N, CA, C and O atoms as a DFTB+ gen file, in Angstrom:
724 C
 N C O
     1  1       7.840      31.715     -49.017
     2  2       6.865      30.467     -48.658
     3  2       5.920      30.869     -47.735
     4  3       6.220      31.589     -46.782
     5  1       4.645      30.405     -47.972
     6  2       3.706      30.841     -47.117
     7  2       3.651      29.383     -46.242
     8  3       4.323      28.396     -46.544
     9  1       2.748      29.452     -45.144
    10  2       2.429      28.412     -44.244
    11  2       1.938      27.235     -44.737
    12  3       2.212      26.104     -44.334
    13  1       0.925      27.660     -45.953
    14  2       0.179      26.619     -46.638
    15  2       1.495      25.645     -47.209
    16  3       1.389      24.462     -46.887
    17  1       2.342      25.893     -47.768
    18  2       3.114      24.933     -48.476
    19  2       3.614      24.039     -47.427
    20  3       3.766      22.859     -47.743
    21  1       3.867      24.367     -46.353
    22  2       4.294      23.222     -45.261
    23  2       3.197      22.519     -44.674
    24  3       2.301      23.096     -44.058
    25  1       3.261      20.988     -44.896
    26  2       2.046      20.190     -44.619
    27  2       2.062      20.280     -42.934
    28  3       3.141      20.425     -42.360
    29  1       0.895      20.191     -42.233
    30  2       0.920      20.341     -40.795
    31  2       1.154      18.843     -40.330
    32  3       0.680      17.849     -40.880
    33  1       1.782      18.863     -39.473
    34  2       2.306      17.533     -38.806
    35  2       1.631      17.326     -37.457
    36  3       1.563      18.247     -36.643
    37  1       1.111      16.066     -37.213
    38  2       0.356      15.985     -36.004
    39  2       1.253      16.500     -34.697
    40  3       2.482      16.472     -34.632
    41  1       0.360      16.963     -33.702
    42  2       1.399      16.936     -32.511
    43  2       1.933      15.986     -31.955
    44  3       1.401      14.877     -32.009
    45  1       3.217      16.207     -31.228
    46  2       3.882      15.337     -30.413
    47  2       2.927      14.796     -29.107
    48  3       2.161      15.598     -28.570
    49  1       2.987      13.870     -28.792
    50  2       2.462      13.228     -27.596
    51  2       3.182      14.091     -26.218
    52  3       4.392      14.169     -26.006
    53  1       2.154      14.661     -25.425
    54  2       2.571      15.397     -23.999
    55  2       3.181      14.448     -23.256
    56  3       3.137      13.234     -23.459
    57  1       3.860      15.127     -22.227
    58  2       4.218      14.015     -21.024
    59  2       3.069      13.496     -20.416
    60  3       3.260      12.361     -19.979
    61  1       1.798      13.991     -20.215
    62  2       0.820      13.541     -19.712
    63  2       0.241      12.240     -20.591
    64  3      -0.266      11.245     -20.072
    65  1       0.396      12.420     -21.834
    66  2      -0.260      11.180     -22.788
    67  2       0.567      10.001     -22.254
    68  3       0.222       8.918     -21.780
    69  1       1.940      10.637     -22.515
    70  2       3.077       9.312     -22.344
    71  2       2.650       8.666     -20.852
    72  3       2.533       7.453     -20.683
    73  1       2.440       9.649     -19.813
    74  2       2.235       9.088     -18.530
    75  2       0.895       7.884     -18.466
    76  3       0.931       6.719     -18.070
    77  1      -0.075       8.565     -18.934
    78  2      -1.186       7.697     -19.115
    79  2      -0.984       6.389     -19.841
    80  3      -1.683       5.444     -19.476
    81  1       0.072       6.173     -21.036
    82  2       0.096       4.953     -21.542
    83  2       0.831       4.139     -20.778
    84  3       0.605       2.933     -20.678
    85  1       1.983       4.896     -20.050
    86  2       2.959       3.814     -18.759
    87  2       2.104       3.399     -17.660
    88  3       2.338       2.398     -16.984
    89  1       1.021       4.242     -17.468
    90  2       0.177       3.690     -16.607
    91  2      -0.457       2.448     -16.865
    92  3      -0.437       1.452     -16.141
    93  1      -1.192       2.636     -18.294
    94  2      -1.858       1.344     -18.552
    95  2      -0.705       0.069     -18.831
    96  3      -1.006      -1.104     -18.613
    97  1       0.330       0.386     -19.224
    98  2       1.565      -0.536     -19.292
    99  2       1.610      -1.306     -17.778
   100  3       1.481      -2.504     -17.525
   101  1       1.811      -0.317     -16.998
   102  2       2.091      -0.763     -15.345
   103  2       0.911      -1.401     -14.995
   104  3       1.054      -2.345     -14.218
   105  1      -0.219      -1.141     -15.360
   106  2      -1.541      -1.815     -14.878
   107  2      -1.661      -3.211     -15.532
   108  3      -2.101      -4.183     -14.917
   109  1      -1.193      -3.256     -16.967
   110  2      -1.383      -4.435     -17.652
   111  2      -0.386      -5.644     -17.088
   112  3      -0.638      -6.844     -16.980
   113  1       0.729      -4.979     -16.792
   114  2       2.043      -5.876     -16.063
   115  2       1.575      -6.433     -14.801
   116  3       1.810      -7.597     -14.480
   117  1       0.836      -5.515     -13.997
   118  2       0.400      -6.046     -12.621
   119  2      -0.734      -7.015     -12.393
   120  3      -0.843      -7.805     -11.456
   121  1      -1.648      -6.805     -13.508
   122  2      -2.533      -7.906     -13.860
   123  2      -2.168      -8.993     -14.360
   124  3      -2.943      -9.946     -14.282
   125  1      -0.708      -9.170     -15.102
   126  2      -0.540     -10.338     -15.543
   127  2      -0.948     -10.375     -17.223
   128  3      -1.005     -11.406     -17.894
   129  1      -1.131      -9.418     -17.563
   130  2      -1.668      -9.451     -19.139
   131  2      -0.641      -8.933     -20.056
   132  3      -0.846      -8.790     -21.261
   133  1       0.574      -8.626     -19.410
   134  2       1.828      -8.505     -20.366
   135  2       2.859      -9.309     -19.502
   136  3       2.924      -9.393     -18.275
   137  1       3.665      -9.891     -20.488
   138  2       4.980     -10.614     -20.038
   139  2       6.108      -9.357     -19.757
   140  3       5.999      -8.273     -20.330
   141  1       7.028      -9.613     -18.946
   142  2       8.057      -8.716     -18.711
   143  2       8.544      -8.438     -20.177
   144  3       8.465      -7.243     -20.459
   145  1       8.952      -9.110     -21.023
   146  2       9.700      -8.746     -21.927
   147  2       8.609      -7.818     -23.135
   148  3       9.017      -6.893     -23.836
   149  1       7.421      -8.265     -23.130
   150  2       6.441      -7.253     -23.713
   151  2       6.464      -5.818     -23.071
   152  3       6.468      -4.716     -23.620
   153  1       6.477      -6.130     -21.877
   154  2       6.449      -4.769     -20.965
   155  2       7.461      -4.013     -21.608
   156  3       7.195      -2.952     -22.173
   157  1       8.595      -4.485     -21.561
   158  2       9.936      -3.605     -21.890
   159  2      10.035      -3.008     -23.226
   160  3      10.479      -1.875     -23.411
   161  1       9.542      -3.921     -24.315
   162  2       9.529      -3.518     -25.495
   163  2       8.518      -2.401     -25.667
   164  3       8.858      -1.343     -26.197
   165  1       7.326      -2.602     -25.247
   166  2       6.160      -1.463     -25.293
   167  2       6.639      -0.166     -24.288
   168  3       6.324       1.019     -24.402
   169  1       7.212      -0.589     -23.618
   170  2       7.800       0.778     -22.576
   171  2       8.668       1.496     -23.494
   172  3       8.679       2.727     -23.494
   173  1       9.431       0.775     -24.313
   174  2      10.539       1.599     -25.063
   175  2       9.950       2.259     -26.173
   176  3      10.496       3.277     -26.600
   177  1       8.616       1.701     -26.854
   178  2       7.917       2.279     -27.645
   179  2       7.028       3.594     -27.305
   180  3       6.769       4.519     -28.075
   181  1       6.667       3.454     -26.085
   182  2       6.156       4.439     -25.506
   183  2       6.764       5.858     -25.563
   184  3       6.289       6.915     -25.979
   185  1       8.184       5.500     -24.914
   186  2       8.959       6.680     -24.699
   187  2       9.446       7.250     -25.838
   188  3       9.890       8.397     -25.878
   189  1       9.367       6.319     -26.998
   190  2      10.039       7.030     -28.387
   191  2       9.363       7.452     -29.305
   192  3       9.747       7.865     -30.399
   193  1       8.016       7.341     -28.777
   194  2       6.643       7.621     -29.652
   195  2       6.616       9.036     -30.355
   196  3       6.940      10.001     -29.662
   197  1       6.330       9.199     -31.404
   198  2       6.356      10.535     -32.048
   199  2       5.093      11.400     -32.347
   200  3       4.919      12.611     -32.482
   201  1       4.228      10.240     -32.399
   202  2       2.582      10.689     -32.459
   203  2       1.671      10.038     -31.630
   204  3       1.918       8.925     -31.165
   205  1       0.511      10.717     -31.381
   206  2      -0.336      10.136     -30.396
   207  2      -0.648       8.693     -30.794
   208  3      -0.568       7.756     -30.000
   209  1      -1.090       8.547     -32.361
   210  2      -1.507       7.389     -32.771
   211  2      -0.583       6.045     -32.310
   212  3      -1.047       4.944     -32.014
   213  1       0.918       6.448     -32.328
   214  2       1.663       5.198     -31.929
   215  2       1.325       4.713     -30.277
   216  3       1.215       3.580     -29.809
   217  1       1.214       6.062     -29.622
   218  2       0.905       5.660     -28.225
   219  2      -0.370       4.618     -28.307
   220  3      -0.346       3.572     -27.658
   221  1      -1.533       4.989     -29.184
   222  2      -2.874       4.446     -29.112
   223  2      -2.450       2.993     -29.673
   224  3      -2.983       1.982     -29.215
   225  1      -1.718       2.947     -30.426
   226  2      -1.497       1.339     -30.669
   227  2      -0.564       0.371     -29.924
   228  3      -0.506      -0.847     -30.094
   229  1       0.219       1.179     -28.998
   230  2       0.993       0.293     -28.141
   231  2      -0.093      -0.270     -26.856
   232  3       0.086      -1.336     -26.267
   233  1      -1.149       0.610     -26.595
   234  2      -1.858       0.380     -25.580
   235  2      -3.268      -0.143     -26.057
   236  3      -4.111      -0.407     -25.199
   237  1      -3.502      -0.272     -27.159
   238  2      -4.914      -0.703     -27.704
   239  2      -5.521      -1.826     -26.992
   240  3      -6.699      -1.816     -26.633
   241  1      -4.716      -2.790     -26.789
   242  2      -5.413      -3.893     -26.243
   243  2      -5.317      -3.994     -24.696
   244  3      -5.681      -5.005     -24.095
   245  1      -4.854      -2.997     -24.138
   246  2      -5.005      -2.582     -22.756
   247  2      -5.973      -1.691     -22.011
   248  3      -6.058      -1.499     -20.798
   249  1      -6.688      -1.188     -23.011
   250  2      -7.564       0.073     -22.710
   251  2      -8.487      -0.838     -21.844
   252  3      -8.496      -2.068     -21.798
   253  1      -9.451       0.277     -21.005
   254  2      -9.937      -0.183     -19.884
   255  2     -11.122      -1.072     -20.114
   256  3     -11.683      -0.859     -21.189
   257  1     -11.598      -1.941     -19.428
   258  2     -12.481      -3.075     -19.687
   259  2     -13.734      -2.264     -19.661
   260  3     -13.789      -1.173     -19.094
   261  1     -14.947      -2.927     -20.412
   262  2     -16.230      -2.532     -20.388
   263  2     -16.720      -2.468     -19.073
   264  3     -16.221      -3.078     -18.128
   265  1     -17.961      -1.530     -18.999
   266  2     -18.658      -1.544     -17.569
   267  2     -18.917      -2.885     -16.972
   268  3     -18.494      -3.085     -15.833
   269  1     -19.556      -3.822     -17.596
   270  2     -19.950      -5.105     -17.175
   271  2     -18.795      -5.751     -16.882
   272  3     -18.597      -6.178     -15.745
   273  1     -17.916      -5.894     -17.856
   274  2     -16.504      -6.847     -17.399
   275  2     -15.958      -6.113     -16.167
   276  3     -15.724      -6.856     -15.215
   277  1     -15.743      -4.989     -16.013
   278  2     -14.997      -4.465     -14.715
   279  2     -15.866      -4.639     -13.586
   280  3     -15.307      -4.819     -12.505
   281  1     -17.244      -4.620     -13.620
   282  2     -18.071      -5.137     -12.456
   283  2     -17.993      -6.707     -12.046
   284  3     -18.036      -7.117     -10.886
   285  1     -17.881      -7.441     -13.114
   286  2     -17.888      -8.697     -12.851
   287  2     -16.199      -9.098     -12.390
   288  3     -16.026     -10.027     -11.601
   289  1     -15.219      -8.465     -12.846
   290  2     -13.782      -8.592     -12.335
   291  2     -13.888      -8.374     -10.928
   292  3     -13.556      -9.252     -10.132
   293  1     -14.372      -7.154     -10.531
   294  2     -14.283      -6.622      -9.218
   295  2     -15.124      -7.666      -8.254
   296  3     -14.772      -8.019      -7.128
   297  1     -16.226      -8.046      -8.902
   298  2     -17.052      -9.056      -7.809
   299  2     -16.121     -10.371      -7.499
   300  3     -15.880     -10.778      -6.362
   301  1     -15.700     -10.891      -8.566
   302  2     -14.814     -11.933      -8.627
   303  2     -14.055     -12.015      -7.401
   304  3     -14.186     -12.849      -6.504
   305  1     -12.999     -10.753      -7.491
   306  2     -12.107     -10.230      -6.653
   307  2     -12.494     -10.365      -5.297
   308  3     -11.840     -11.017      -4.483
   309  1     -13.674      -9.690      -5.005
   310  2     -14.300      -9.786      -3.723
   311  2     -14.678     -11.218      -3.198
   312  3     -14.269     -11.642      -2.117
   313  1     -15.417     -11.864      -3.967
   314  2     -15.546     -13.226      -3.527
   315  2     -14.548     -14.102      -3.345
   316  3     -14.694     -14.905      -2.424
   317  1     -13.336     -14.162      -4.142
   318  2     -12.106     -14.638      -3.797
   319  2     -11.581     -14.235      -2.505
   320  3     -11.010     -15.026      -1.754
   321  1     -11.768     -13.024      -2.248
   322  2     -10.869     -12.607      -1.188
   323  2     -12.076     -12.693       0.309
   324  3     -11.739     -12.084       1.324
   325  1     -13.164     -13.325       0.302
   326  2     -13.957     -13.310       1.166
   327  2     -13.341     -14.178       2.468
   328  3     -13.364     -13.704       3.603
   329  1     -12.825     -15.419       2.187
   330  2     -12.368     -16.280       3.349
   331  2     -11.209     -15.255       3.941
   332  3     -11.230     -14.986       5.142
   333  1     -10.354     -14.776       3.208
   334  2      -9.416     -13.633       4.093
   335  2     -10.109     -12.864       4.759
   336  3      -9.847     -12.921       5.960
   337  1     -11.076     -11.995       4.416
   338  2     -11.674     -11.157       5.108
   339  2     -12.395     -11.816       6.471
   340  3     -12.344     -11.267       7.571
   341  1     -12.961     -12.871       6.254
   342  2     -13.566     -13.713       7.350
   343  2     -12.437     -14.188       8.299
   344  3     -12.624     -14.102       9.513
   345  1     -11.403     -14.630       7.864
   346  2     -10.514     -15.234       8.891
   347  2      -9.813     -14.050       9.621
   348  3      -9.428     -14.208      10.780
   349  1      -9.646     -12.919       8.997
   350  2      -8.877     -11.697       9.668
   351  2     -10.086     -11.235      10.912
   352  3      -9.763     -11.128      12.095
   353  1     -11.291     -11.027      10.485
   354  2     -12.392     -10.734      11.132
   355  2     -12.391     -11.596      12.656
   356  3     -12.453     -11.084      13.774
   357  1     -12.298     -13.104      12.304
   358  2     -12.306     -13.814      13.588
   359  2     -11.094     -13.612      14.435
   360  3     -11.187     -13.561      15.661
   361  1      -9.909     -13.491      13.774
   362  2      -8.556     -13.475      14.420
   363  2      -8.660     -12.006      15.253
   364  3      -8.237     -11.839      16.397
   365  1      -9.190     -11.180      14.581
   366  2      -9.490      -9.812      15.301
   367  2     -10.081      -9.793      16.390
   368  3      -9.708      -8.963      17.219
   369  1     -11.086     -10.625      16.683
   370  2     -12.024     -10.620      17.659
   371  2     -11.403     -11.576      18.964
   372  3     -11.830     -11.475      20.114
   373  1     -10.408     -12.436      18.579
   374  2      -9.932     -13.215      19.421
   375  2      -8.447     -12.499      20.173
   376  3      -7.900     -13.035      21.137
   377  1      -7.997     -11.344      19.596
   378  2      -6.776     -10.847      19.804
   379  2      -6.848     -10.063      21.203
   380  3      -7.768      -9.291      21.473
   381  1      -5.721     -10.358      22.105
   382  2      -5.812      -9.567      23.572
   383  2      -5.964      -8.201      23.433
   384  3      -5.575      -7.665      22.396
   385  1      -6.402      -7.643      24.199
   386  2      -6.854      -6.011      24.354
   387  2      -5.339      -5.272      25.158
   388  3      -4.766      -5.627      26.188
   389  1      -5.091      -4.375      24.400
   390  2      -4.160      -3.589      24.953
   391  2      -4.514      -2.265      25.546
   392  3      -4.524      -1.380      24.690
   393  1      -4.813      -1.851      26.780
   394  2      -5.464      -0.965      27.385
   395  2      -4.211       0.299      27.137
   396  3      -3.054       0.292      27.557
   397  1      -4.901       1.323      26.323
   398  2      -4.154       2.975      26.376
   399  2      -4.146       3.123      27.600
   400  3      -5.073       2.973      28.396
   401  1      -2.471       3.598      27.878
   402  2      -2.318       4.306      29.158
   403  2      -3.128       5.625      29.469
   404  3      -3.951       6.067      28.668
   405  1      -2.839       6.248      30.718
   406  2      -3.370       7.690      30.611
   407  2      -2.338       8.599      30.216
   408  3      -1.166       8.346      30.495
   409  1      -2.692       9.728      29.537
   410  2      -1.793      10.556      28.832
   411  2      -0.992      10.988      29.894
   412  3      -1.446      11.072      31.036
   413  1       0.447      11.337      29.539
   414  2       1.618      11.853      30.400
   415  2       2.512      12.470      29.546
   416  3       2.396      12.448      28.321
   417  1       3.307      12.962      30.089
   418  2       4.370      13.689      29.303
   419  2       5.556      12.651      28.556
   420  3       6.292      12.885      27.597
   421  1       5.440      11.594      29.284
   422  2       6.748      10.700      28.865
   423  2       6.088       9.378      27.824
   424  3       5.187       8.649      28.239
   425  1       6.656       9.236      26.534
   426  2       5.853       8.088      25.797
   427  2       6.123       6.733      26.730
   428  3       6.866       6.657      27.708
   429  1       5.370       5.777      26.189
   430  2       5.391       4.452      26.697
   431  2       6.541       3.483      25.856
   432  3       6.414       3.161      24.675
   433  1       7.326       3.220      26.460
   434  2       8.361       2.305      25.648
   435  2       8.053       0.932      25.607
   436  3       7.893       0.354      26.682
   437  1       7.945       0.327      24.577
   438  2       7.457      -0.887      24.067
   439  2       8.600      -1.918      23.674
   440  3       9.243      -1.669      22.654
   441  1       8.841      -2.830      24.261
   442  2      10.151      -3.750      23.918
   443  2      10.410      -5.002      24.770
   444  3       9.578      -5.322      25.620
   445  1      11.288      -5.571      24.622
   446  2      11.825      -6.901      25.364
   447  2      12.775      -6.197      26.408
   448  3      13.034      -6.949      27.347
   449  1      13.291      -5.104      26.483
   450  2      14.453      -4.529      27.614
   451  2      13.557      -4.627      28.899
   452  3      12.332      -4.504      28.897
   453  1      14.292      -4.850      29.921
   454  2      13.694      -4.891      31.107
   455  2      13.104      -3.429      31.816
   456  3      12.319      -3.333      32.760
   457  1      13.628      -2.552      31.186
   458  2      13.146      -1.047      31.635
   459  2      12.043      -0.570      30.707
   460  3      11.850       0.642      30.612
   461  1      11.285      -1.449      29.997
   462  2      10.382      -0.979      29.018
   463  2       8.956      -0.898      29.773
   464  3       8.615      -1.744      30.600
   465  1       8.221       0.123      29.432
   466  2       6.864       0.348      29.898
   467  2       5.923      -0.906      29.843
   468  3       5.243      -1.360      30.764
   469  1       6.030      -1.334      28.638
   470  2       5.064      -2.654      28.332
   471  2       6.237      -3.484      27.732
   472  3       6.672      -3.331      26.590
   473  1       6.663      -4.324      28.589
   474  2       7.691      -5.492      28.368
   475  2       6.758      -6.712      27.458
   476  3       5.668      -7.059      27.913
   477  1       7.186      -7.209      26.388
   478  2       6.831      -8.132      25.727
   479  2       8.085      -9.290      25.441
   480  3       9.042      -9.094      24.692
   481  1       7.884     -10.268      26.060
   482  2       8.794     -11.308      26.225
   483  2       8.531     -12.296      25.111
   484  3       8.013     -13.382      25.373
   485  1       8.910     -11.921      23.723
   486  2       8.553     -12.866      22.538
   487  2       9.911     -12.474      21.739
   488  3      10.375     -11.337      21.652
   489  1      10.384     -13.517      21.243
   490  2      11.683     -13.621      20.359
   491  2      11.592     -12.662      19.027
   492  3      12.658     -12.515      18.430
   493  1      10.444     -11.998      18.499
   494  2      10.290     -11.392      17.501
   495  2      10.260     -10.064      17.732
   496  3      10.265      -9.233      16.824
   497  1      10.220      -9.723      19.244
   498  2      10.536      -8.220      19.522
   499  2      11.485      -7.826      19.954
   500  3      12.010      -8.393      20.913
   501  1      12.020      -6.709      19.377
   502  2      13.175      -6.008      19.806
   503  2      13.106      -5.566      21.154
   504  3      12.090      -5.464      21.842
   505  1      14.458      -5.274      21.514
   506  2      14.600      -4.584      23.052
   507  2      13.777      -3.221      22.958
   508  3      12.821      -2.956      23.686
   509  1      14.218      -2.506      22.089
   510  2      13.526      -1.029      22.201
   511  2      12.645      -1.208      20.718
   512  3      13.131      -1.016      19.603
   513  1      11.442      -1.563      20.961
   514  2      10.734      -1.842      19.679
   515  2       9.867      -0.693      18.902
   516  3       9.846      -0.383      17.711
   517  1       9.228      -0.231      19.928
   518  2       8.157       1.065      19.606
   519  2       8.114       1.940      20.629
   520  3       8.730       1.623      21.646
   521  1       7.456       3.106      20.600
   522  2       7.112       3.880      21.400
   523  2       5.552       4.330      21.099
   524  3       5.097       4.477      19.965
   525  1       4.929       4.493      22.139
   526  2       3.430       5.079      22.226
   527  2       3.447       6.239      22.911
   528  3       3.911       6.242      24.051
   529  1       2.894       7.532      22.270
   530  2       3.011       9.025      23.236
   531  2       1.647       9.277      22.906
   532  3       1.097       8.898      21.872
   533  1       1.047      10.029      23.965
   534  2      -0.065      10.907      23.946
   535  2      -0.002      12.254      22.862
   536  3       0.939      13.041      22.967
   537  1      -0.828      12.415      22.051
   538  2      -0.377      13.795      21.146
   539  2      -1.903      14.338      21.161
   540  3      -2.834      13.870      20.504
   541  1      -1.954      15.584      22.183
   542  2      -3.264      16.373      22.020
   543  2      -4.363      15.162      22.445
   544  3      -4.138      14.450      23.423
   545  1      -5.603      14.994      21.594
   546  2      -6.562      14.001      22.254
   547  2      -6.333      12.614      21.619
   548  3      -7.232      11.775      21.661
   549  1      -5.204      12.369      21.062
   550  2      -4.881      10.830      20.262
   551  2      -3.808      10.493      20.844
   552  3      -3.364      10.926      21.907
   553  1      -3.251       9.488      19.955
   554  2      -1.788       8.682      20.102
   555  2      -1.194       8.820      18.972
   556  3      -1.722       9.050      17.884
   557  1       0.253       8.640      19.288
   558  2       0.833       8.332      18.165
   559  2       1.727       7.298      18.354
   560  3       2.421       7.387      19.367
   561  1       1.931       6.099      17.462
   562  2       3.008       5.046      17.628
   563  2       3.892       5.115      16.754
   564  3       3.584       5.437      15.606
   565  1       5.355       4.789      17.148
   566  2       6.334       5.226      16.326
   567  2       7.144       3.992      16.486
   568  3       7.344       3.696      17.664
   569  1       7.709       3.125      15.517
   570  2       8.936       2.173      15.495
   571  2      10.022       2.634      15.897
   572  3      10.190       3.853      15.863
   573  1      10.911       1.875      16.321
   574  2      12.051       2.445      16.946
   575  2      13.229       1.693      16.201
   576  3      14.264       1.444      16.820
   577  1      13.075       1.328      14.863
   578  2      13.934       0.474      14.313
   579  2      14.183      -0.802      14.666
   580  3      15.301      -1.259      14.902
   581  1      12.903      -1.533      14.716
   582  2      12.446      -2.874      15.217
   583  2      13.329      -3.788      13.981
   584  3      13.515      -3.364      12.841
   585  1      13.710      -4.843      14.393
   586  2      13.907      -5.728      13.446
   587  2      12.729      -6.309      12.640
   588  3      12.740      -6.316      11.409
   589  1      11.772      -6.767      13.333
   590  2      10.649      -7.459      12.900
   591  2       9.569      -6.422      12.643
   592  3       8.531      -6.833      12.125
   593  1       9.675      -5.150      12.934
   594  2       8.651      -4.183      12.445
   595  2       7.481      -4.105      13.317
   596  3       7.145      -5.028      14.059
   597  1       6.778      -2.836      13.202
   598  2       5.659      -2.671      13.724
   599  2       4.617      -2.505      12.819
   600  3       4.839      -1.826      11.816
   601  1       3.388      -3.060      13.008
   602  2       2.061      -2.621      11.885
   603  2       1.011      -2.223      12.682
   604  3       0.817      -2.639      13.824
   605  1       0.296      -1.378      12.062
   606  2      -0.999      -0.794      12.668
   607  2      -1.932      -1.217      11.337
   608  3      -1.665      -1.072      10.144
   609  1      -3.129      -1.797      11.974
   610  2      -4.004      -2.395      10.717
   611  2      -3.519      -2.941       9.554
   612  3      -4.065      -2.713       8.474
   613  1      -2.323      -3.800       9.690
   614  2      -1.838      -4.618       8.590
   615  2      -1.099      -3.671       7.857
   616  3      -0.894      -4.052       6.705
   617  1      -0.647      -2.609       8.120
   618  2       0.287      -1.833       7.473
   619  2       1.660      -1.337       8.129
   620  3       1.513      -0.659       9.147
   621  1       2.692      -1.519       7.796
   622  2       3.949      -1.205       8.361
   623  2       4.083       0.142       8.780
   624  3       3.781       0.994       7.945
   625  1       4.477       0.521       9.913
   626  2       4.557       1.801      10.543
   627  2       5.988       2.149       9.894
   628  3       6.909       1.358       9.688
   629  1       5.946       3.529       9.623
   630  2       6.992       4.301       8.863
   631  2       6.954       5.814       9.562
   632  3       6.145       6.720       9.359
   633  1       7.862       5.786      10.266
   634  2       7.819       7.215      11.012
   635  2       6.759       6.941      12.385
   636  3       6.781       5.990      13.167
   637  1       5.821       8.161      12.364
   638  2       4.776       8.017      13.431
   639  2       3.328       7.950      12.733
   640  3       2.925       8.482      11.699
   641  1       2.752       7.192      13.569
   642  2       1.025       6.933      13.035
   643  2       0.364       7.000      14.021
   644  3       0.669       6.514      15.110
   645  1      -0.780       7.708      13.720
   646  2      -2.010       8.010      14.571
   647  2      -2.633       6.751      14.753
   648  3      -2.973       6.062      13.791
   649  1      -2.845       6.326      16.222
   650  2      -3.611       5.121      16.705
   651  2      -4.781       5.655      17.636
   652  3      -4.915       6.743      18.196
   653  1      -5.525       4.602      17.616
   654  2      -6.906       5.028      18.540
   655  2      -7.584       3.725      19.147
   656  3      -6.959       2.721      18.807
   657  1      -8.312       3.547      19.677
   658  2      -9.005       2.422      20.138
   659  2      -9.779       1.590      18.978
   660  3     -10.424       2.088      18.056
   661  1      -9.567       0.201      19.232
   662  2      -9.963      -0.606      17.804
   663  2      -9.062      -0.820      16.895
   664  3      -9.275      -1.714      16.076
   665  1      -7.984      -0.134      16.839
   666  2      -7.002      -0.656      16.060
   667  2      -6.202      -1.976      16.101
   668  3      -6.270      -2.605      17.157
   669  1      -5.593      -2.389      15.285
   670  2      -4.937      -3.718      15.529
   671  2      -3.617      -3.452      15.181
   672  3      -3.279      -3.072      14.059
   673  1      -2.806      -3.657      16.188
   674  2      -1.470      -3.162      16.610
   675  2      -0.653      -4.589      16.749
   676  3      -1.017      -5.514      17.476
   677  1       0.589      -4.590      15.863
   678  2       1.294      -6.022      15.682
   679  2       2.773      -5.413      15.983
   680  3       3.206      -4.438      15.369
   681  1       3.466      -6.067      16.951
   682  2       4.778      -5.956      17.320
   683  2       5.561      -7.197      16.929
   684  3       5.480      -8.214      17.618
   685  1       6.306      -7.138      15.857
   686  2       6.727      -8.454      15.355
   687  2       5.834      -9.588      15.118
   688  3       5.505      -9.758      13.944
   689  1       5.324     -10.487      16.089
   690  2       4.369     -11.433      15.859
   691  2       3.629     -11.423      16.950
   692  3       3.029     -12.424      17.341
   693  1       3.604     -10.299      17.538
   694  2       2.866     -10.243      18.825
   695  2       1.641      -9.228      18.249
   696  3       1.904      -8.204      17.619
   697  1       0.326      -9.645      18.544
   698  2      -0.851      -8.797      18.270
   699  2      -1.712      -8.373      19.259
   700  3      -2.038      -9.130      20.173
   701  1      -2.046      -7.434      19.187
   702  2      -3.185      -6.497      20.166
   703  2      -4.183      -5.809      19.234
   704  3      -3.985      -5.598      18.038
   705  1      -5.585      -5.392      20.121
   706  2      -6.142      -4.288      19.671
   707  2      -6.240      -3.606      20.838
   708  3      -6.414      -4.044      21.975
   709  1      -6.092      -2.328      20.395
   710  2      -5.808      -1.198      21.286
   711  2      -7.476      -0.690      21.862
   712  3      -8.414      -0.642      21.066
   713  1      -7.626      -0.360      23.243
   714  2      -8.738      -0.153      24.145
   715  2      -8.653       0.950      24.808
   716  3      -7.543       1.348      25.160
   717  1      -9.815       1.667      25.114
   718  2      -9.773       2.584      26.190
   719  2     -10.204       2.282      27.474
   720  3     -10.449       1.084      27.613
   721  1     -10.393       3.023      28.540
   722  2     -10.965       2.786      29.877
   723  2     -12.229       2.848      29.670
   724  3     -13.015       2.689      30.603
């Protein structure tokens, strides 16, 4: 038999093709365009697809928006979040300032314990809450396993995070803005 006697089959979807289809499904579910049941059914179809055309059918209604529709959606999102940005800016301006200490060999312990270098007497602050240490020309902040967490600019600290003047720091529910001399 020659190769002409066997009909050519379309190529199976690659892992990258499946990943792109899964990303579209995830985005559709996150945007509320797919229910949980629909998401799960389509997920199974993507994982068992034998041809690219099957993947295209599963994600046809989730294809990216047109340029105009995408711009309109982004603008609506920005306008609807405007009041949150104003509130955050207003609140940040009113926050007390936390002066960075002189760099030294020992870290600054922050917490409720009597021996802390920065003692914060608030019920949401742990006894040994966080540690601030100098590192070269900057500063590193590390949460010490506190109950209510430490945040830098709205993001929870995991491990060590570089910080500097102007950063919004939150220990439990106690907020500060870092400043330098």
